[in-house]
Amino acid sequence: GQVAAVEALTYELDCMEKGERRITEVMKNLDTKRRYIVKRLRAMPNVQFAYPTSAYYVFLDLPSYFKGKKAFTADKSVTLASVDDFCAHLLQHFHVAVVPGSEFGDEFGMRISYASSIEAIAHAMDGMENLLESLIFE
């Protein structure tokens, strides 16, 4: 951890001596992506999350969608009984990979990385939004 931090700072100082700011640009890029994904998530009803401040992913909570409920796809051909099912369906039908919260001990959560292109993040948000909007609950 600290050895890597020293290397990163040394690299940035070397770049600065050459008039470059590599790490600064990477951080600006990540911040742009973070602000974009947060804006998209805030527009989705009942999606809860803490503003990500120190990593390149955001952890969502979806209890409003799955706690004590079953969700069905619009044609009722698929039952999504958990966030794990939701994540699997998101991958299979929308080609969006996320990590279900069960991997972290949270049955209603999921983690989304924003260490990708803005286009890939937009695709992921479109897929998630479309799937959430299409669900029927019982």
PDB file of C-alpha atoms in Angstrom:
ATOM      1  CA  GLY A   1       0.000   0.000   0.000  1.00  0.00           C
ATOM      2  CA  GLN A   2       2.482   2.634   1.132  1.00  0.00           C
ATOM      3  CA  VAL A   3       5.186   1.456  -1.267  1.00  0.00           C
ATOM      4  CA  ALA A   4       2.718   1.807  -4.149  1.00  0.00           C
ATOM      5  CA  ALA A   5       1.699   5.273  -2.934  1.00  0.00           C
ATOM      6  CA  VAL A   6       5.345   6.391  -2.819  1.00  0.00           C
ATOM      7  CA  GLU A   7       5.868   5.065  -6.368  1.00  0.00           C
ATOM      8  CA  ALA A   8       2.753   6.871  -7.616  1.00  0.00           C
ATOM      9  CA  LEU A   9       3.767  10.158  -6.022  1.00  0.00           C
ATOM     10  CA  THR A  10       7.340   9.826  -7.294  1.00  0.00           C
ATOM     11  CA  TYR A  11       5.983   9.148 -10.786  1.00  0.00           C
ATOM     12  CA  GLU A  12       3.703  12.200 -10.567  1.00  0.00           C
ATOM     13  CA  LEU A  13       6.590  14.406  -9.417  1.00  0.00           C
ATOM     14  CA  ASP A  14       8.737  13.138 -12.309  1.00  0.00           C
ATOM     15  CA  CYS A  15       5.894  13.905 -14.724  1.00  0.00           C
ATOM     16  CA  MET A  16       5.399  17.368 -13.215  1.00  0.00           C
ATOM     17  CA  GLU A  17       9.078  18.164 -13.822  1.00  0.00           C
ATOM     18  CA  LYS A  18       8.370  17.436 -17.502  1.00  0.00           C
ATOM     19  CA  GLY A  19       5.259  19.623 -17.441  1.00  0.00           C
ATOM     20  CA  GLU A  20       2.889  16.642 -17.323  1.00  0.00           C
ATOM     21  CA  ARG A  21       0.288  15.780 -14.704  1.00  0.00           C
ATOM     22  CA  ARG A  22      -0.601  12.130 -15.319  1.00  0.00           C
ATOM     23  CA  ILE A  23      -2.147  11.197 -11.974  1.00  0.00           C
ATOM     24  CA  THR A  24      -4.044  14.472 -11.814  1.00  0.00           C
ATOM     25  CA  GLU A  25      -5.585  13.745 -15.223  1.00  0.00           C
ATOM     26  CA  VAL A  26      -6.546  10.214 -14.183  1.00  0.00           C
ATOM     27  CA  MET A  27      -8.207  11.573 -11.040  1.00  0.00           C
ATOM     28  CA  LYS A  28     -10.107  14.208 -13.055  1.00  0.00           C
ATOM     29  CA  ASN A  29     -11.272  11.501 -15.452  1.00  0.00           C
ATOM     30  CA  LEU A  30     -12.482   9.289 -12.588  1.00  0.00           C
ATOM     31  CA  ASP A  31     -14.253  12.246 -10.994  1.00  0.00           C
ATOM     32  CA  THR A  32     -16.095  12.971 -14.255  1.00  0.00           C
ATOM     33  CA  LYS A  33     -17.227   9.345 -14.407  1.00  0.00           C
ATOM     34  CA  ARG A  34     -18.205   9.370 -10.721  1.00  0.00           C
ATOM     35  CA  ARG A  35     -20.347  12.477 -11.185  1.00  0.00           C
ATOM     36  CA  TYR A  36     -21.987  10.936 -14.255  1.00  0.00           C
ATOM     37  CA  ILE A  37     -22.877   7.636 -12.591  1.00  0.00           C
ATOM     38  CA  VAL A  38     -24.157   9.430  -9.470  1.00  0.00           C
ATOM     39  CA  LYS A  39     -26.368  11.669 -11.626  1.00  0.00           C
ATOM     40  CA  ARG A  40     -27.814   8.639 -13.419  1.00  0.00           C
ATOM     41  CA  LEU A  41     -28.371   6.684 -10.198  1.00  0.00           C
ATOM     42  CA  ARG A  42     -30.076   9.624  -8.471  1.00  0.00           C
ATOM     43  CA  ALA A  43     -32.599   9.688 -11.323  1.00  0.00           C
ATOM     44  CA  MET A  44     -33.593   6.058 -10.666  1.00  0.00           C
ATOM     45  CA  PRO A  45     -36.462   5.732  -8.171  1.00  0.00           C
ATOM     46  CA  ASN A  46     -35.763   3.841  -4.934  1.00  0.00           C
ATOM     47  CA  VAL A  47     -32.085   3.236  -5.664  1.00  0.00           C
ATOM     48  CA  GLN A  48     -30.117   3.993  -2.508  1.00  0.00           C
ATOM     49  CA  PHE A  49     -26.359   4.549  -2.340  1.00  0.00           C
ATOM     50  CA  ALA A  50     -23.676   6.488  -0.529  1.00  0.00           C
ATOM     51  CA  TYR A  51     -21.737   8.993  -2.615  1.00  0.00           C
ATOM     52  CA  PRO A  52     -18.478   7.235  -3.545  1.00  0.00           C
ATOM     53  CA  THR A  53     -15.509   9.204  -2.239  1.00  0.00           C
ATOM     54  CA  SER A  54     -12.478   6.952  -2.230  1.00  0.00           C
ATOM     55  CA  ALA A  55     -12.781   4.231  -4.855  1.00  0.00           C
ATOM     56  CA  TYR A  56     -13.862   3.683  -8.448  1.00  0.00           C
ATOM     57  CA  TYR A  57     -17.108   1.903  -7.699  1.00  0.00           C
ATOM     58  CA  VAL A  58     -20.435   2.657  -6.083  1.00  0.00           C
ATOM     59  CA  PHE A  59     -22.350   0.296  -3.825  1.00  0.00           C
ATOM     60  CA  LEU A  60     -26.128   0.367  -4.267  1.00  0.00           C
ATOM     61  CA  ASP A  61     -28.911  -0.900  -2.035  1.00  0.00           C
ATOM     62  CA  LEU A  62     -32.153  -2.091  -3.623  1.00  0.00           C
ATOM     63  CA  PRO A  63     -34.348  -3.192  -0.676  1.00  0.00           C
ATOM     64  CA  SER A  64     -37.303  -1.232  -2.067  1.00  0.00           C
ATOM     65  CA  TYR A  65     -37.248  -3.557  -5.056  1.00  0.00           C
ATOM     66  CA  PHE A  66     -36.521  -6.918  -3.464  1.00  0.00           C
ATOM     67  CA  LYS A  67     -37.169  -6.952   0.296  1.00  0.00           C
ATOM     68  CA  GLY A  68     -40.185  -9.215   0.771  1.00  0.00           C
ATOM     69  CA  LYS A  69     -41.080  -9.039  -2.935  1.00  0.00           C
ATOM     70  CA  LYS A  70     -40.608 -11.007  -6.113  1.00  0.00           C
ATOM     71  CA  ALA A  71     -39.987  -9.234  -9.373  1.00  0.00           C
ATOM     72  CA  PHE A  72     -40.944 -10.490 -12.795  1.00  0.00           C
ATOM     73  CA  THR A  73     -39.832  -9.405 -16.228  1.00  0.00           C
ATOM     74  CA  ALA A  74     -42.491  -7.566 -18.229  1.00  0.00           C
ATOM     75  CA  ASP A  75     -43.586 -10.738 -20.024  1.00  0.00           C
ATOM     76  CA  LYS A  76     -43.537 -12.644 -16.699  1.00  0.00           C
ATOM     77  CA  SER A  77     -41.212 -15.241 -18.218  1.00  0.00           C
ATOM     78  CA  VAL A  78     -38.485 -14.684 -15.604  1.00  0.00           C
ATOM     79  CA  THR A  79     -38.769 -14.370 -11.833  1.00  0.00           C
ATOM     80  CA  LEU A  80     -36.155 -12.249 -10.098  1.00  0.00           C
ATOM     81  CA  ALA A  81     -36.408 -13.175  -6.420  1.00  0.00           C
ATOM     82  CA  SER A  82     -33.188 -11.482  -5.314  1.00  0.00           C
ATOM     83  CA  VAL A  83     -30.557  -8.953  -6.242  1.00  0.00           C
ATOM     84  CA  ASP A  84     -28.394 -11.910  -7.308  1.00  0.00           C
ATOM     85  CA  ASP A  85     -31.088 -12.838  -9.852  1.00  0.00           C
ATOM     86  CA  PHE A  86     -31.298  -9.186 -10.937  1.00  0.00           C
ATOM     87  CA  CYS A  87     -27.517  -9.029 -11.484  1.00  0.00           C
ATOM     88  CA  ALA A  88     -27.520 -12.294 -13.459  1.00  0.00           C
ATOM     89  CA  HIS A  89     -30.401 -11.061 -15.639  1.00  0.00           C
ATOM     90  CA  LEU A  90     -28.651  -7.721 -16.157  1.00  0.00           C
ATOM     91  CA  LEU A  91     -25.579  -9.575 -17.421  1.00  0.00           C
ATOM     92  CA  GLN A  92     -27.414 -12.104 -19.569  1.00  0.00           C
ATOM     93  CA  HIS A  93     -29.914  -9.773 -21.240  1.00  0.00           C
ATOM     94  CA  PHE A  94     -28.305  -6.319 -21.089  1.00  0.00           C
ATOM     95  CA  HIS A  95     -24.605  -7.314 -21.144  1.00  0.00           C
ATOM     96  CA  VAL A  96     -23.916  -5.340 -17.969  1.00  0.00           C
ATOM     97  CA  ALA A  97     -21.610  -6.907 -15.377  1.00  0.00           C
ATOM     98  CA  VAL A  98     -22.022  -5.873 -11.746  1.00  0.00           C
ATOM     99  CA  VAL A  99     -21.140  -7.622  -8.486  1.00  0.00           C
ATOM    100  CA  PRO A 100     -24.077  -8.739  -6.339  1.00  0.00           C
ATOM    101  CA  GLY A 101     -24.017  -7.557  -2.748  1.00  0.00           C
ATOM    102  CA  SER A 102     -24.206 -11.142  -1.515  1.00  0.00           C
ATOM    103  CA  GLU A 103     -20.472 -11.298  -2.297  1.00  0.00           C
ATOM    104  CA  PHE A 104     -20.051  -8.707   0.474  1.00  0.00           C
ATOM    105  CA  GLY A 105     -22.711 -10.002   2.874  1.00  0.00           C
ATOM    106  CA  ASP A 106     -25.461  -7.609   1.711  1.00  0.00           C
ATOM    107  CA  GLU A 107     -28.426  -9.424   0.171  1.00  0.00           C
ATOM    108  CA  PHE A 108     -30.005  -6.238  -1.228  1.00  0.00           C
ATOM    109  CA  GLY A 109     -26.862  -4.568  -2.547  1.00  0.00           C
ATOM    110  CA  MET A 110     -24.769  -4.514  -5.682  1.00  0.00           C
ATOM    111  CA  ARG A 111     -21.498  -2.893  -6.685  1.00  0.00           C
ATOM    112  CA  ILE A 112     -20.893  -1.096  -9.964  1.00  0.00           C
ATOM    113  CA  SER A 113     -17.455  -0.023 -11.147  1.00  0.00           C
ATOM    114  CA  TYR A 114     -16.943   3.235 -12.993  1.00  0.00           C
ATOM    115  CA  ALA A 115     -13.342   2.461 -13.981  1.00  0.00           C
ATOM    116  CA  SER A 116     -14.431   2.097 -17.591  1.00  0.00           C
ATOM    117  CA  SER A 117     -15.232   4.363 -20.505  1.00  0.00           C
ATOM    118  CA  ILE A 118     -18.069   6.847 -20.155  1.00  0.00           C
ATOM    119  CA  GLU A 119     -19.784   5.001 -23.022  1.00  0.00           C
ATOM    120  CA  ALA A 120     -19.620   1.694 -21.127  1.00  0.00           C
ATOM    121  CA  ILE A 121     -20.948   3.389 -17.992  1.00  0.00           C
ATOM    122  CA  ALA A 122     -23.811   4.938 -19.990  1.00  0.00           C
ATOM    123  CA  HIS A 123     -24.622   1.499 -21.435  1.00  0.00           C
ATOM    124  CA  ALA A 124     -24.636  -0.001 -17.930  1.00  0.00           C
ATOM    125  CA  MET A 125     -26.890   2.740 -16.568  1.00  0.00           C
ATOM    126  CA  ASP A 126     -29.254   2.406 -19.554  1.00  0.00           C
ATOM    127  CA  GLY A 127     -29.484  -1.352 -19.009  1.00  0.00           C
ATOM    128  CA  MET A 128     -30.071  -1.044 -15.293  1.00  0.00           C
ATOM    129  CA  GLU A 129     -32.652   1.703 -15.755  1.00  0.00           C
ATOM    130  CA  ASN A 130     -34.486  -0.252 -18.473  1.00  0.00           C
ATOM    131  CA  LEU A 131     -34.553  -3.424 -16.396  1.00  0.00           C
ATOM    132  CA  LEU A 132     -35.767  -1.655 -13.241  1.00  0.00           C
ATOM    133  CA  GLU A 133     -38.492   0.172 -15.187  1.00  0.00           C
ATOM    134  CA  SER A 134     -39.684  -3.048 -16.821  1.00  0.00           C
ATOM    135  CA  LEU A 135     -40.076  -5.095 -13.639  1.00  0.00           C
ATOM    136  CA  ILE A 136     -43.477  -6.104 -12.310  1.00  0.00           C
ATOM    137  CA  PHE A 137     -43.679  -6.806  -8.567  1.00  0.00           C
ATOM    138  CA  GLU A 138     -45.865  -9.139  -6.545  1.00  0.00           C
TER     139      GLU A 138
END
